[in-house]
mmCIF file of C-alpha atoms in Angstrom:
data_model
loop_
_atom_site.group_PDB
_atom_site.id
_atom_site.type_symbol
_atom_site.label_atom_id
_atom_site.label_comp_id
_atom_site.label_asym_id
_atom_site.label_seq_id
_atom_site.Cartn_x
_atom_site.Cartn_y
_atom_site.Cartn_z
ATOM 1 C CA MET A 1 -54.394 -36.346 -59.302
ATOM 2 C CA SER A 2 -54.914 -34.757 -62.720
ATOM 3 C CA PRO A 3 -53.421 -31.294 -63.350
ATOM 4 C CA GLY A 4 -56.886 -29.749 -63.667
ATOM 5 C CA LEU A 5 -58.080 -31.189 -60.379
ATOM 6 C CA ARG A 6 -54.812 -30.201 -58.725
ATOM 7 C CA LYS A 7 -55.208 -26.600 -59.868
ATOM 8 C CA LEU A 8 -58.825 -26.550 -58.701
ATOM 9 C CA SER A 9 -57.851 -27.914 -55.306
ATOM 10 C CA LEU A 10 -54.968 -25.459 -55.036
ATOM 11 C CA THR A 11 -57.260 -22.555 -55.924
ATOM 12 C CA ALA A 12 -59.751 -23.629 -53.269
ATOM 13 C CA HIS A 13 -56.963 -24.052 -50.731
ATOM 14 C CA VAL A 14 -55.360 -20.660 -51.358
ATOM 15 C CA THR A 15 -58.723 -18.894 -51.461
ATOM 16 C CA SER A 16 -60.001 -20.467 -48.241
ATOM 17 C CA SER A 17 -56.706 -20.050 -46.386
ATOM 18 C CA VAL A 18 -56.251 -16.396 -47.270
ATOM 19 C CA GLY A 19 -59.974 -15.828 -46.742
ATOM 20 C CA TRP A 20 -59.637 -17.380 -43.282
ATOM 21 C CA LEU A 21 -56.847 -14.952 -42.449
ATOM 22 C CA GLY A 22 -58.767 -11.961 -43.810
ATOM 23 C CA SER A 23 -61.985 -12.838 -42.027
ATOM 24 C CA VAL A 24 -60.114 -13.216 -38.726
ATOM 25 C CA ALA A 25 -58.646 -9.745 -39.307
ATOM 26 C CA GLY A 26 -62.189 -8.410 -39.702
ATOM 27 C CA PHE A 27 -63.200 -10.313 -36.579
ATOM 28 C CA LEU A 28 -60.338 -8.683 -34.671
ATOM 29 C CA ALA A 29 -61.487 -5.212 -35.764
ATOM 30 C CA LEU A 30 -64.977 -5.984 -34.461
ATOM 31 C CA ALA A 31 -63.576 -7.428 -31.226
ATOM 32 C CA VAL A 32 -61.556 -4.266 -30.574
ATOM 33 C CA ALA A 33 -64.575 -2.078 -31.347
ATOM 34 C CA GLY A 34 -66.730 -4.141 -29.001
ATOM 35 C CA LEU A 35 -64.114 -3.953 -26.291
ATOM 36 C CA THR A 36 -63.453 -0.219 -26.440
ATOM 37 C CA SER A 37 -66.701 1.410 -27.515
ATOM 38 C CA ASN A 38 -69.079 3.174 -25.138
ATOM 39 C CA ASP A 39 -71.915 3.063 -27.663
ATOM 40 C CA ALA A 40 -74.282 0.353 -26.424
ATOM 41 C CA GLU A 41 -75.861 -0.203 -29.836
ATOM 42 C CA LEU A 42 -72.468 -0.526 -31.506
ATOM 43 C CA VAL A 43 -71.336 -3.013 -28.871
ATOM 44 C CA ARG A 44 -74.480 -5.091 -29.324
ATOM 45 C CA ALA A 45 -74.186 -5.037 -33.129
ATOM 46 C CA THR A 46 -70.500 -5.874 -32.925
ATOM 47 C CA TYR A 47 -70.911 -9.075 -30.934
ATOM 48 C CA LEU A 48 -73.906 -10.217 -32.967
ATOM 49 C CA ALA A 49 -71.892 -9.658 -36.142
ATOM 50 C CA MET A 50 -68.913 -11.512 -34.679
ATOM 51 C CA ASP A 51 -71.110 -14.492 -33.829
ATOM 52 C CA LEU A 52 -72.568 -14.594 -37.339
ATOM 53 C CA THR A 53 -69.332 -14.128 -39.249
ATOM 54 C CA GLY A 54 -67.540 -16.552 -36.962
ATOM 55 C CA TRP A 55 -69.915 -19.446 -37.489
ATOM 56 C CA LEU A 56 -70.905 -18.676 -41.083
ATOM 57 C CA VAL A 57 -67.591 -17.469 -42.531
ATOM 58 C CA ILE A 58 -64.553 -18.195 -40.371
ATOM 59 C CA VAL A 59 -65.389 -21.747 -39.284
ATOM 60 C CA PRO A 60 -66.370 -22.895 -42.832
ATOM 61 C CA LEU A 61 -63.260 -21.278 -44.315
ATOM 62 C CA GLY A 62 -61.112 -23.035 -41.731
ATOM 63 C CA GLY A 63 -62.754 -26.346 -42.574
ATOM 64 C CA VAL A 64 -62.343 -25.888 -46.325
ATOM 65 C CA SER A 65 -58.725 -24.833 -45.840
ATOM 66 C CA PHE A 66 -58.040 -27.960 -43.778
ATOM 67 C CA VAL A 67 -59.734 -30.364 -46.208
ATOM 68 C CA THR A 68 -58.224 -28.856 -49.348
ATOM 69 C CA GLY A 69 -54.837 -28.833 -47.637
ATOM 70 C CA LEU A 70 -55.177 -32.574 -47.057
ATOM 71 C CA ILE A 71 -56.192 -33.081 -50.695
ATOM 72 C CA GLN A 72 -53.263 -30.986 -51.896
ATOM 73 C CA SER A 73 -50.727 -32.889 -49.840
ATOM 74 C CA LEU A 74 -52.073 -36.391 -50.354
ATOM 75 C CA GLY A 75 -52.845 -35.847 -54.033
ATOM 76 C CA THR A 76 -49.402 -34.574 -54.977
ATOM 77 C CA THR A 77 -45.852 -35.748 -54.444
ATOM 78 C CA TRP A 78 -45.514 -33.382 -51.474
ATOM 79 C CA GLY A 79 -47.219 -35.941 -49.246
ATOM 80 C CA LEU A 80 -48.570 -35.246 -45.771
ATOM 81 C CA PHE A 81 -45.620 -36.343 -43.633
ATOM 82 C CA ARG A 82 -42.664 -36.112 -46.017
ATOM 83 C CA HIS A 83 -41.671 -32.477 -45.494
ATOM 84 C CA HIS A 84 -41.373 -30.626 -42.201
ATOM 85 C CA TRP A 85 -43.151 -27.553 -43.519
ATOM 86 C CA VAL A 86 -46.194 -29.595 -44.572
ATOM 87 C CA VAL A 87 -46.336 -31.263 -41.143
ATOM 88 C CA ALA A 88 -46.015 -27.834 -39.502
ATOM 89 C CA LYS A 89 -48.919 -26.516 -41.552
ATOM 90 C CA LEU A 90 -50.990 -29.563 -40.647
ATOM 91 C CA VAL A 91 -50.326 -28.999 -36.935
ATOM 92 C CA ILE A 92 -51.185 -25.307 -37.262
ATOM 93 C CA SER A 93 -54.392 -26.133 -39.092
ATOM 94 C CA VAL A 94 -55.524 -28.766 -36.570
ATOM 95 C CA LEU A 95 -54.716 -26.626 -33.517
ATOM 96 C CA ALA A 96 -56.192 -23.466 -35.036
ATOM 97 C CA SER A 97 -59.410 -25.290 -35.908
ATOM 98 C CA ALA A 98 -59.706 -26.768 -32.414
ATOM 99 C CA PHE A 99 -59.078 -23.429 -30.714
ATOM 100 C CA LEU A 100 -61.477 -21.757 -33.145
ATOM 101 C CA VAL A 101 -64.354 -23.954 -32.029
ATOM 102 C CA VAL A 102 -63.634 -23.168 -28.344
ATOM 103 C CA HIS A 103 -63.250 -19.498 -29.200
ATOM 104 C CA MET A 104 -66.558 -19.389 -31.106
ATOM 105 C CA GLN A 105 -68.460 -20.882 -28.183
ATOM 106 C CA LEU A 106 -67.221 -18.004 -26.029
ATOM 107 C CA THR A 107 -68.167 -15.544 -28.758
ATOM 108 C CA SER A 108 -71.675 -16.994 -28.851
ATOM 109 C CA LEU A 109 -71.946 -16.568 -25.074
ATOM 110 C CA ILE A 110 -71.090 -12.879 -25.375
ATOM 111 C CA ALA A 111 -73.385 -12.435 -28.380
ATOM 112 C CA HIS A 112 -76.264 -14.008 -26.451
ATOM 113 C CA ALA A 113 -75.601 -11.671 -23.510
ATOM 114 C CA ALA A 114 -75.381 -8.665 -25.831
ATOM 115 C CA ALA A 115 -78.654 -9.591 -27.490
ATOM 116 C CA THR A 116 -80.556 -9.869 -24.223
ATOM 117 C CA ARG A 117 -79.180 -7.028 -22.109
ATOM 118 C CA TYR A 118 -77.115 -3.885 -22.087
ATOM 119 C CA LEU A 119 -73.384 -4.526 -21.854
ATOM 120 C CA SER A 120 -71.313 -1.931 -20.076
ATOM 121 C CA ARG A 121 -67.569 -1.761 -20.727
ATOM 122 C CA SER A 122 -66.887 -3.874 -17.650
ATOM 123 C CA ASP A 123 -69.477 -6.559 -18.363
ATOM 124 C CA LEU A 124 -67.823 -9.801 -19.435
ATOM 125 C CA GLY A 125 -64.615 -7.807 -19.628
ATOM 126 C CA GLY A 126 -62.323 -10.814 -19.268
ATOM 127 C CA LEU A 127 -64.062 -12.794 -21.961
ATOM 128 C CA ARG A 128 -64.212 -9.850 -24.352
ATOM 129 C CA LEU A 129 -60.528 -9.168 -23.879
ATOM 130 C CA GLN A 130 -59.785 -12.841 -24.400
ATOM 131 C CA ILE A 131 -61.782 -12.920 -27.638
ATOM 132 C CA ALA A 132 -59.765 -9.988 -28.990
ATOM 133 C CA GLY A 133 -56.491 -11.586 -27.848
ATOM 134 C CA ASP A 134 -57.425 -14.896 -29.455
ATOM 135 C CA ALA A 135 -58.144 -13.172 -32.751
ATOM 136 C CA GLY A 136 -54.787 -11.387 -32.658
ATOM 137 C CA ALA A 137 -52.982 -14.643 -31.900
ATOM 138 C CA ALA A 138 -54.893 -16.384 -34.687
ATOM 139 C CA ILE A 139 -53.690 -13.799 -37.203
ATOM 140 C CA VAL A 140 -50.075 -14.443 -36.213
ATOM 141 C CA VAL A 141 -50.536 -18.222 -36.451
ATOM 142 C CA LEU A 142 -52.268 -18.043 -39.832
ATOM 143 C CA LEU A 143 -49.578 -15.690 -41.115
ATOM 144 C CA VAL A 144 -46.976 -18.298 -40.160
ATOM 145 C CA ALA A 145 -48.930 -20.852 -42.208
ATOM 146 C CA VAL A 146 -48.953 -18.501 -45.205
ATOM 147 C CA ILE A 147 -45.215 -17.898 -44.865
ATOM 148 C CA LEU A 148 -44.553 -21.647 -44.716
ATOM 149 C CA SER A 149 -46.628 -22.128 -47.867
ATOM 150 C CA VAL A 150 -44.783 -19.457 -49.778
ATOM 151 C CA TYR A 151 -41.206 -20.173 -48.680
ATOM 152 C CA LYS A 152 -41.519 -23.952 -48.295
ATOM 153 C CA PRO A 153 -38.436 -24.265 -46.079
ATOM 154 C CA ARG A 154 -36.351 -27.255 -47.026
ATOM 155 C CA GLY A 155 -36.243 -30.300 -44.788
ATOM 156 C CA LEU A 156 -37.333 -33.894 -45.217
ATOM 157 C CA THR A 157 -38.805 -35.862 -42.332
ATOM 158 C CA ARG A 158 -37.387 -39.321 -41.593
ATOM 159 C CA TYR A 159 -40.465 -40.789 -43.268
ATOM 160 C CA GLY A 160 -39.979 -38.540 -46.278
ATOM 161 C CA TRP A 161 -36.340 -39.512 -46.485
ATOM 162 C CA ARG A 162 -37.209 -43.231 -46.385
ATOM 163 C CA LYS A 163 -39.849 -42.761 -49.095
ATOM 164 C CA GLN A 164 -37.359 -40.871 -51.202
ATOM 165 C CA GLN A 165 -34.842 -43.665 -50.788
ATOM 166 C CA GLN A 166 -37.468 -46.246 -51.792
ATOM 167 C CA ASP A 167 -38.610 -44.207 -54.791
ATOM 168 C CA GLY A 168 -35.018 -43.814 -55.860
ATOM 169 C CA LEU A 169 -34.448 -47.554 -55.953
ATOM 170 C CA MET B 1 -47.502 -40.080 -60.280
ATOM 171 C CA ALA B 2 -44.203 -39.317 -58.628
ATOM 172 C CA GLU B 3 -42.171 -36.539 -60.133
ATOM 173 C CA PRO B 4 -38.425 -36.776 -60.552
ATOM 174 C CA PRO B 5 -36.189 -34.917 -58.084
ATOM 175 C CA GLN B 6 -35.404 -31.401 -59.207
ATOM 176 C CA ASP B 7 -32.595 -28.949 -58.799
ATOM 177 C CA PRO B 8 -32.939 -27.485 -55.260
ATOM 178 C CA SER B 9 -32.299 -24.004 -56.613
ATOM 179 C CA SER B 10 -35.242 -24.128 -58.984
ATOM 180 C CA ASP B 11 -38.693 -22.779 -58.122
ATOM 181 C CA SER B 12 -41.076 -25.701 -58.246
ATOM 182 C CA GLY B 13 -44.215 -23.737 -57.284
ATOM 183 C CA ASN B 14 -46.941 -26.037 -56.011
ATOM 184 C CA ASN B 15 -46.562 -28.765 -58.583
ATOM 185 C CA GLY B 16 -44.250 -30.831 -56.448
ATOM 186 C CA PRO B 17 -41.394 -30.746 -54.017
ATOM 187 C CA THR B 18 -37.944 -29.520 -54.737
ATOM 188 C CA VAL B 19 -35.834 -32.259 -53.221
ATOM 189 C CA ARG B 20 -32.180 -32.965 -52.871
ATOM 190 C CA VAL B 21 -31.075 -36.230 -54.391
ATOM 191 C CA PRO B 22 -29.965 -38.484 -51.497
ATOM 192 C CA ASP B 23 -26.231 -38.875 -51.323
ATOM 193 C CA GLY B 24 -25.896 -41.056 -48.213
ATOM 194 C CA SER B 25 -27.511 -43.735 -46.143
ATOM 195 C CA ARG B 26 -28.303 -41.563 -43.110
ATOM 196 C CA PRO B 27 -31.458 -39.473 -42.783
ATOM 197 C CA PRO B 28 -30.940 -35.703 -43.064
ATOM 198 C CA ALA B 29 -30.557 -33.609 -39.923
ATOM 199 C CA ARG B 30 -33.673 -31.823 -38.711
ATOM 200 C CA PRO B 31 -33.560 -28.111 -39.637
ATOM 201 C CA ARG B 32 -33.306 -25.598 -36.804
ATOM 202 C CA TRP B 33 -36.585 -23.930 -37.677
ATOM 203 C CA VAL B 34 -38.363 -27.229 -36.962
ATOM 204 C CA TYR B 35 -37.020 -27.251 -33.382
ATOM 205 C CA ALA B 36 -38.167 -23.646 -32.963
ATOM 206 C CA PHE B 37 -41.591 -24.460 -34.366
ATOM 207 C CA TRP B 38 -42.196 -27.407 -32.047
ATOM 208 C CA THR B 39 -40.924 -25.437 -29.045
ATOM 209 C CA VAL B 40 -43.462 -22.696 -29.727
ATOM 210 C CA VAL B 41 -46.260 -25.221 -30.299
ATOM 211 C CA ILE B 42 -45.520 -27.054 -27.042
ATOM 212 C CA LEU B 43 -45.326 -23.783 -25.095
ATOM 213 C CA PHE B 44 -48.596 -22.653 -26.636
ATOM 214 C CA VAL B 45 -50.372 -25.876 -25.666
ATOM 215 C CA ILE B 46 -48.944 -25.727 -22.120
ATOM 216 C CA VAL B 47 -50.149 -22.139 -21.717
ATOM 217 C CA PHE B 48 -53.586 -23.106 -23.029
ATOM 218 C CA ILE B 49 -53.923 -26.087 -20.689
ATOM 219 C CA THR B 50 -52.576 -24.101 -17.724
ATOM 220 C CA LEU B 51 -55.037 -21.266 -18.302
ATOM 221 C CA HIS B 52 -57.837 -23.774 -18.699
ATOM 222 C CA LEU B 53 -57.017 -25.726 -15.547
ATOM 223 C CA THR B 54 -56.424 -22.671 -13.358
ATOM 224 C CA GLY B 55 -59.701 -21.118 -14.463
ATOM 225 C CA ARG B 56 -58.168 -17.959 -15.871
ATOM 226 C CA GLY B 57 -59.628 -18.345 -19.302
ATOM 227 C CA PHE B 58 -61.577 -20.324 -21.840
ATOM 228 C CA GLY B 59 -64.792 -20.777 -19.911
ATOM 229 C CA PRO B 60 -68.072 -19.305 -18.725
ATOM 230 C CA HIS B 61 -66.628 -18.839 -15.205
ATOM 231 C CA MET B 62 -65.291 -15.496 -16.444
ATOM 232 C CA HIS B 63 -68.761 -13.989 -16.779
ATOM 233 C CA GLY B 64 -69.682 -10.890 -14.881
#
């Protein structure tokens, strides 16, 4: 991969990954407001906003982060399975994306209910609490991914070690 | 194009890995943080599947 393309891919990856984290933080703020507020209009607006930002911002950012992460790893000498920290980030990205899709379906259920009827604090209480908990957990997981990217903890996988041996010959 | 191995103490940024030149025929030991990472991942997946199967989360059965 040329240096220019590598920089472009890296920029897209950093932007989408950090944007993913930031948008989930915003989502968490809305989830807490929707869970704790007694204002019916605020609750309705909150869940409609969460549904929109989830599908139109968070899911696309997660997808872009995943794809650009693949490009970054496969297009550079880091590789996808050579270093433990890259594998860890791949696992985080795959699991987070899968859970995000499940999570967004639940969010859409609540948003649909909020759009069609009044939601008291106890209505859909379990789901609303779960949505807020999921968002909090997602922030922790995405923070771990950021930390791995910054610190790049040392450690070759067996595959990476074999490749290094072959390249050294 | 593969880049040459660099000094492990240097900051390589995102241009390529900082790798230790192999000095033996055995693969390196897995770092401790990797064991911790996979333990947390496995626990997380078990909790998710357990909650899903016992009906305590992740589904429309929680409505109402």
